[in-house]
Amino acid sequence: MTGRVYYSLYDRLLHERALYEAFKRVKASGGTGGIDHQDIDDFETDMDGNIRMLVEELREKSYVPLPVKRVEIPKGNGKVRLLGIPAVRDRVVQQALLTILQPIYEEDFHPSSYGYRPGRSCHQAISKASLFIRKYDLMHVVDMDLSRCFDTLNHDLIIRFMKKRVTDGSILALVVKFLKSGVMIGNVIDEVTEGSPQGGVISPLLANIYLNEFDQFMMKRNYRIVRYADDILILCETRRSAGHALDVATDFLENILLLTVNREKTHITHSSRGVKFLGVEIFNIYTAVQDEKITAFKKKVKSLTKKNQGMNLEMVIRRLNPLLRGFSNYFRIANCRKVFRTLMEWIRRRLRAIQLKLWKKPGRLHRRLRQLGVSGPFKKMKMDRWCNSSSQLASLSMPNKWFDELGLFNMYNVETGLIVPV
């Protein structure tokens, strides 16, 4: 890394306009309040006074961030992800600091690093890994998993790596304050000696500065990598070179960066068997959605399409659409048109089951069929039986076009196999 070194940046924080702009970004990101119970609306109620106070504290070097609020987010594997939610006032300062620092360090980051960087995405990371596998025949892949990466970043190393580009002591001291602000668990404040909590505005940049040391180390040794935050792939020509890459990478991550490689999850695979990365599975000639992601999606759909919710179908569809839109827009990177079609068939069946139960009696179903010009006679059926939701009468009374008219988002219309420039 051979960029300009910055000696004086702190004064850029001491302008109300900088903190006003930072608040706008914090507000756009949303989120709850921290341990002081002040949410974004509360801060905005007296924004001028709050901004002036922050500027004064920063100028006098008396600013002290509050401990972050610990929140546990369930993961798909039954475990939890630990998030630390800073107070709104601290998020504003972190955002202003991020605005100053991010362009400086962006100049040095590895071209195959995609996580938490402006203008970069998961789709680009997946496309880059696919390119290495399919165009450059790097089919032997080291899939590395780091244990609690954000929570185990070494504070001294963070500052050492930051000093390569920024030597302003006031800026570095402010970063240290955020790192050591502590965590509130219940009503108890725990001191923090390592890590940068996920949830903090500045944490992703600090993690990228930290892991960029690994990226540059591997690049100097001519290894092809793709990294999204702490999800790391190393792509090699042979099984032997992959084994060597794993040893080299593990040694650097554990002995230089003082991180922990999860040996149970870290492994070498071949693209003919599939490379799991960011929710998809990359094969030699196509990309699939991981089975567990489909399972998790269906679980969410089931929770939104229970037959006893007491909602009409239009309300159910309005609640369901954001999930369908988000899932399909993310996974359109995969070759999953058939998957989307199968899921939509299943979703419409669940919606038909809801409507049959709402109609309660077969007579209302039969009346609907006659209105559509379907001639009888019609058999009676139990309206709350799941098997009847796939019957011919249910399909005739509620054709696919009808769901389109009700506004159901149709994932099957989403173009898949998306090609993203990297």
PDB file of C-alpha atoms in Angstrom, residues 168-331:
ATOM      1  CA  ASP A 168      -3.846  12.089  13.073  1.00  0.00           C
ATOM      2  CA  GLY A 169      -3.694  11.274  16.785  1.00  0.00           C
ATOM      3  CA  SER A 170      -7.108  12.807  17.512  1.00  0.00           C
ATOM      4  CA  ILE A 171      -8.781  10.655  14.860  1.00  0.00           C
ATOM      5  CA  LEU A 172      -7.068   7.507  16.114  1.00  0.00           C
ATOM      6  CA  ALA A 173      -7.936   8.353  19.728  1.00  0.00           C
ATOM      7  CA  LEU A 174     -11.590   8.713  18.704  1.00  0.00           C
ATOM      8  CA  VAL A 175     -11.502   5.286  17.041  1.00  0.00           C
ATOM      9  CA  VAL A 176     -10.033   3.810  20.236  1.00  0.00           C
ATOM     10  CA  LYS A 177     -12.879   5.369  22.233  1.00  0.00           C
ATOM     11  CA  PHE A 178     -15.407   3.604  20.029  1.00  0.00           C
ATOM     12  CA  LEU A 179     -13.537   0.309  20.280  1.00  0.00           C
ATOM     13  CA  LYS A 180     -13.360   0.451  24.055  1.00  0.00           C
ATOM     14  CA  SER A 181     -16.790   1.974  24.756  1.00  0.00           C
ATOM     15  CA  GLY A 182     -18.024  -1.268  26.286  1.00  0.00           C
ATOM     16  CA  VAL A 183     -21.150  -3.376  25.921  1.00  0.00           C
ATOM     17  CA  MET A 184     -24.300  -3.317  28.030  1.00  0.00           C
ATOM     18  CA  ILE A 185     -25.765  -6.781  28.585  1.00  0.00           C
ATOM     19  CA  GLY A 186     -28.985  -6.482  30.544  1.00  0.00           C
ATOM     20  CA  ASN A 187     -28.153  -3.877  33.166  1.00  0.00           C
ATOM     21  CA  VAL A 188     -24.447  -4.700  33.351  1.00  0.00           C
ATOM     22  CA  ILE A 189     -21.717  -2.905  31.402  1.00  0.00           C
ATOM     23  CA  ASP A 190     -18.861  -5.136  30.266  1.00  0.00           C
ATOM     24  CA  GLU A 191     -15.493  -3.742  29.303  1.00  0.00           C
ATOM     25  CA  VAL A 192     -14.239  -4.594  25.835  1.00  0.00           C
ATOM     26  CA  THR A 193     -10.623  -5.517  25.135  1.00  0.00           C
ATOM     27  CA  GLU A 194     -10.995  -6.769  21.561  1.00  0.00           C
ATOM     28  CA  GLY A 195     -13.381  -6.656  18.633  1.00  0.00           C
ATOM     29  CA  SER A 196     -15.478  -4.043  16.886  1.00  0.00           C
ATOM     30  CA  PRO A 197     -19.162  -4.879  17.402  1.00  0.00           C
ATOM     31  CA  GLN A 198     -21.303  -5.673  14.380  1.00  0.00           C
ATOM     32  CA  GLY A 199     -23.961  -2.993  14.243  1.00  0.00           C
ATOM     33  CA  GLY A 200     -21.610  -0.046  14.618  1.00  0.00           C
ATOM     34  CA  VAL A 201     -21.415   2.308  11.642  1.00  0.00           C
ATOM     35  CA  ILE A 202     -17.618   2.323  11.640  1.00  0.00           C
ATOM     36  CA  SER A 203     -17.144  -1.416  12.299  1.00  0.00           C
ATOM     37  CA  PRO A 204     -17.333  -2.650   8.671  1.00  0.00           C
ATOM     38  CA  LEU A 205     -14.613  -0.201   7.601  1.00  0.00           C
ATOM     39  CA  LEU A 206     -12.367  -1.225  10.507  1.00  0.00           C
ATOM     40  CA  ALA A 207     -12.874  -4.900   9.614  1.00  0.00           C
ATOM     41  CA  ASN A 208     -11.969  -4.185   5.976  1.00  0.00           C
ATOM     42  CA  ILE A 209      -8.835  -2.266   7.009  1.00  0.00           C
ATOM     43  CA  TYR A 210      -7.894  -5.220   9.186  1.00  0.00           C
ATOM     44  CA  LEU A 211      -8.607  -7.982   6.669  1.00  0.00           C
ATOM     45  CA  ASN A 212      -7.052  -6.005   3.820  1.00  0.00           C
ATOM     46  CA  GLU A 213      -3.736  -7.050   5.341  1.00  0.00           C
ATOM     47  CA  PHE A 214      -4.707 -10.629   4.519  1.00  0.00           C
ATOM     48  CA  ASP A 215      -5.906  -9.655   1.041  1.00  0.00           C
ATOM     49  CA  GLN A 216      -2.631  -7.933   0.185  1.00  0.00           C
ATOM     50  CA  PHE A 217      -0.582 -10.772   1.669  1.00  0.00           C
ATOM     51  CA  MET A 218      -2.356 -13.308  -0.532  1.00  0.00           C
ATOM     52  CA  MET A 219      -2.137 -11.098  -3.629  1.00  0.00           C
ATOM     53  CA  LYS A 220       1.644 -10.768  -3.232  1.00  0.00           C
ATOM     54  CA  ARG A 221       1.799 -14.568  -3.316  1.00  0.00           C
ATOM     55  CA  ASN A 222      -0.319 -14.665  -6.499  1.00  0.00           C
ATOM     56  CA  TYR A 223      -3.350 -16.314  -4.916  1.00  0.00           C
ATOM     57  CA  ARG A 224      -6.753 -15.500  -6.357  1.00  0.00           C
ATOM     58  CA  ILE A 225      -9.215 -14.654  -3.614  1.00  0.00           C
ATOM     59  CA  VAL A 226     -12.751 -13.345  -3.297  1.00  0.00           C
ATOM     60  CA  ARG A 227     -13.735 -11.873   0.055  1.00  0.00           C
ATOM     61  CA  TYR A 228     -17.030 -10.484   1.300  1.00  0.00           C
ATOM     62  CA  ALA A 229     -16.431  -9.281   4.882  1.00  0.00           C
ATOM     63  CA  ASP A 230     -15.258 -12.440   6.657  1.00  0.00           C
ATOM     64  CA  ASP A 231     -16.488 -14.843   3.941  1.00  0.00           C
ATOM     65  CA  ILE A 232     -13.310 -15.878   2.107  1.00  0.00           C
ATOM     66  CA  LEU A 233     -12.711 -18.001  -0.977  1.00  0.00           C
ATOM     67  CA  ILE A 234      -9.249 -18.880  -2.293  1.00  0.00           C
ATOM     68  CA  LEU A 235      -9.392 -20.277  -5.827  1.00  0.00           C
ATOM     69  CA  CYS A 236      -6.631 -22.560  -7.144  1.00  0.00           C
ATOM     70  CA  GLU A 237      -5.759 -24.706 -10.157  1.00  0.00           C
ATOM     71  CA  THR A 238      -4.987 -27.925  -8.281  1.00  0.00           C
ATOM     72  CA  ARG A 239      -5.889 -29.706  -5.078  1.00  0.00           C
ATOM     73  CA  ARG A 240      -2.275 -29.514  -3.986  1.00  0.00           C
ATOM     74  CA  SER A 241      -2.045 -25.741  -4.449  1.00  0.00           C
ATOM     75  CA  ALA A 242      -5.357 -25.361  -2.584  1.00  0.00           C
ATOM     76  CA  GLY A 243      -3.928 -27.308   0.333  1.00  0.00           C
ATOM     77  CA  HIS A 244      -0.859 -25.082   0.369  1.00  0.00           C
ATOM     78  CA  ALA A 245      -3.039 -21.959   0.161  1.00  0.00           C
ATOM     79  CA  LEU A 246      -5.064 -23.150   3.130  1.00  0.00           C
ATOM     80  CA  ASP A 247      -1.906 -23.618   5.216  1.00  0.00           C
ATOM     81  CA  VAL A 248      -0.488 -20.233   4.220  1.00  0.00           C
ATOM     82  CA  ALA A 249      -3.762 -18.399   4.823  1.00  0.00           C
ATOM     83  CA  THR A 250      -4.406 -20.083   8.173  1.00  0.00           C
ATOM     84  CA  ASP A 251      -0.909 -19.256   9.394  1.00  0.00           C
ATOM     85  CA  PHE A 252      -1.278 -15.565   8.491  1.00  0.00           C
ATOM     86  CA  LEU A 253      -4.810 -15.205   9.856  1.00  0.00           C
ATOM     87  CA  GLU A 254      -4.035 -16.885  13.168  1.00  0.00           C
ATOM     88  CA  ASN A 255      -0.426 -15.918  13.858  1.00  0.00           C
ATOM     89  CA  ILE A 256      -0.292 -12.428  12.336  1.00  0.00           C
ATOM     90  CA  LEU A 257      -3.892 -11.190  12.529  1.00  0.00           C
ATOM     91  CA  LEU A 258      -4.652 -13.165  15.714  1.00  0.00           C
ATOM     92  CA  LEU A 259      -7.978 -14.424  14.348  1.00  0.00           C
ATOM     93  CA  THR A 260      -9.361 -17.951  14.657  1.00  0.00           C
ATOM     94  CA  VAL A 261     -10.026 -20.171  11.645  1.00  0.00           C
ATOM     95  CA  ASN A 262     -12.999 -22.451  12.210  1.00  0.00           C
ATOM     96  CA  ARG A 263     -11.497 -25.763  11.192  1.00  0.00           C
ATOM     97  CA  GLU A 264     -14.837 -27.576  11.300  1.00  0.00           C
ATOM     98  CA  LYS A 265     -16.301 -25.335   8.601  1.00  0.00           C
ATOM     99  CA  THR A 266     -13.167 -24.445   6.642  1.00  0.00           C
ATOM    100  CA  HIS A 267     -12.580 -26.945   3.845  1.00  0.00           C
ATOM    101  CA  ILE A 268     -11.363 -27.520   0.302  1.00  0.00           C
ATOM    102  CA  THR A 269     -13.959 -28.314  -2.319  1.00  0.00           C
ATOM    103  CA  HIS A 270     -14.215 -28.633  -6.084  1.00  0.00           C
ATOM    104  CA  SER A 271     -16.654 -26.628  -8.151  1.00  0.00           C
ATOM    105  CA  SER A 272     -18.060 -29.837  -9.656  1.00  0.00           C
ATOM    106  CA  ARG A 273     -19.438 -30.508  -6.151  1.00  0.00           C
ATOM    107  CA  GLY A 274     -20.501 -26.910  -5.643  1.00  0.00           C
ATOM    108  CA  VAL A 275     -18.946 -23.951  -3.817  1.00  0.00           C
ATOM    109  CA  LYS A 276     -21.262 -22.421  -1.226  1.00  0.00           C
ATOM    110  CA  PHE A 277     -20.882 -18.657  -1.058  1.00  0.00           C
ATOM    111  CA  LEU A 278     -23.230 -15.862   0.043  1.00  0.00           C
ATOM    112  CA  GLY A 279     -26.374 -17.967  -0.181  1.00  0.00           C
ATOM    113  CA  VAL A 280     -25.708 -19.571  -3.560  1.00  0.00           C
ATOM    114  CA  GLU A 281     -23.839 -22.650  -4.725  1.00  0.00           C
ATOM    115  CA  ILE A 282     -21.458 -22.118  -7.630  1.00  0.00           C
ATOM    116  CA  PHE A 283     -20.919 -25.088  -9.967  1.00  0.00           C
ATOM    117  CA  ASN A 284     -18.804 -25.429 -13.117  1.00  0.00           C
ATOM    118  CA  ILE A 285     -21.479 -24.212 -15.505  1.00  0.00           C
ATOM    119  CA  TYR A 286     -24.351 -22.870 -13.382  1.00  0.00           C
ATOM    120  CA  THR A 287     -25.219 -21.276 -10.041  1.00  0.00           C
ATOM    121  CA  ALA A 288     -27.935 -22.598  -7.740  1.00  0.00           C
ATOM    122  CA  VAL A 289     -29.726 -21.295  -4.655  1.00  0.00           C
ATOM    123  CA  GLN A 290     -28.562 -23.110  -1.540  1.00  0.00           C
ATOM    124  CA  ASP A 291     -31.168 -25.584  -0.282  1.00  0.00           C
ATOM    125  CA  GLU A 292     -31.111 -24.120   3.215  1.00  0.00           C
ATOM    126  CA  LYS A 293     -31.967 -20.687   1.835  1.00  0.00           C
ATOM    127  CA  ILE A 294     -35.015 -22.100   0.080  1.00  0.00           C
ATOM    128  CA  THR A 295     -36.029 -23.873   3.281  1.00  0.00           C
ATOM    129  CA  ALA A 296     -35.678 -20.647   5.290  1.00  0.00           C
ATOM    130  CA  PHE A 297     -37.672 -18.738   2.660  1.00  0.00           C
ATOM    131  CA  LYS A 298     -40.506 -21.256   2.743  1.00  0.00           C
ATOM    132  CA  LYS A 299     -40.589 -21.061   6.527  1.00  0.00           C
ATOM    133  CA  LYS A 300     -41.088 -17.297   6.303  1.00  0.00           C
ATOM    134  CA  VAL A 301     -43.800 -17.713   3.659  1.00  0.00           C
ATOM    135  CA  LYS A 302     -45.628 -20.194   5.895  1.00  0.00           C
ATOM    136  CA  SER A 303     -45.573 -17.733   8.785  1.00  0.00           C
ATOM    137  CA  LEU A 304     -47.210 -15.105   6.551  1.00  0.00           C
ATOM    138  CA  THR A 305     -49.804 -17.417   4.969  1.00  0.00           C
ATOM    139  CA  LYS A 306     -51.427 -19.159   7.899  1.00  0.00           C
ATOM    140  CA  LYS A 307     -55.084 -19.907   7.330  1.00  0.00           C
ATOM    141  CA  ASN A 308     -56.237 -18.636  10.728  1.00  0.00           C
ATOM    142  CA  GLN A 309     -54.851 -15.079  10.530  1.00  0.00           C
ATOM    143  CA  GLY A 310     -58.243 -13.473  10.024  1.00  0.00           C
ATOM    144  CA  MET A 311     -57.057 -11.374   7.069  1.00  0.00           C
ATOM    145  CA  ASN A 312     -58.486 -11.117   3.609  1.00  0.00           C
ATOM    146  CA  LEU A 313     -56.338 -12.265   0.711  1.00  0.00           C
ATOM    147  CA  GLU A 314     -55.375  -8.744  -0.370  1.00  0.00           C
ATOM    148  CA  MET A 315     -53.883  -8.041   3.072  1.00  0.00           C
ATOM    149  CA  VAL A 316     -51.985 -11.329   3.057  1.00  0.00           C
ATOM    150  CA  ILE A 317     -50.552 -10.534  -0.377  1.00  0.00           C
ATOM    151  CA  ARG A 318     -49.456  -7.044   0.705  1.00  0.00           C
ATOM    152  CA  ARG A 319     -47.521  -8.576   3.613  1.00  0.00           C
ATOM    153  CA  LEU A 320     -46.085 -11.313   1.429  1.00  0.00           C
ATOM    154  CA  ASN A 321     -44.875  -9.222  -1.513  1.00  0.00           C
ATOM    155  CA  PRO A 322     -41.793  -7.615   0.117  1.00  0.00           C
ATOM    156  CA  LEU A 323     -40.495 -11.092   0.991  1.00  0.00           C
ATOM    157  CA  LEU A 324     -41.033 -12.392  -2.549  1.00  0.00           C
ATOM    158  CA  ARG A 325     -39.501  -9.305  -4.115  1.00  0.00           C
ATOM    159  CA  GLY A 326     -36.446  -9.349  -1.852  1.00  0.00           C
ATOM    160  CA  PHE A 327     -35.791 -13.086  -2.251  1.00  0.00           C
ATOM    161  CA  SER A 328     -36.102 -13.064  -6.034  1.00  0.00           C
ATOM    162  CA  ASN A 329     -34.107  -9.874  -6.555  1.00  0.00           C
ATOM    163  CA  TYR A 330     -31.213 -11.281  -4.536  1.00  0.00           C
ATOM    164  CA  PHE A 331     -31.198 -14.806  -5.945  1.00  0.00           C
TER     165      PHE A 331
END
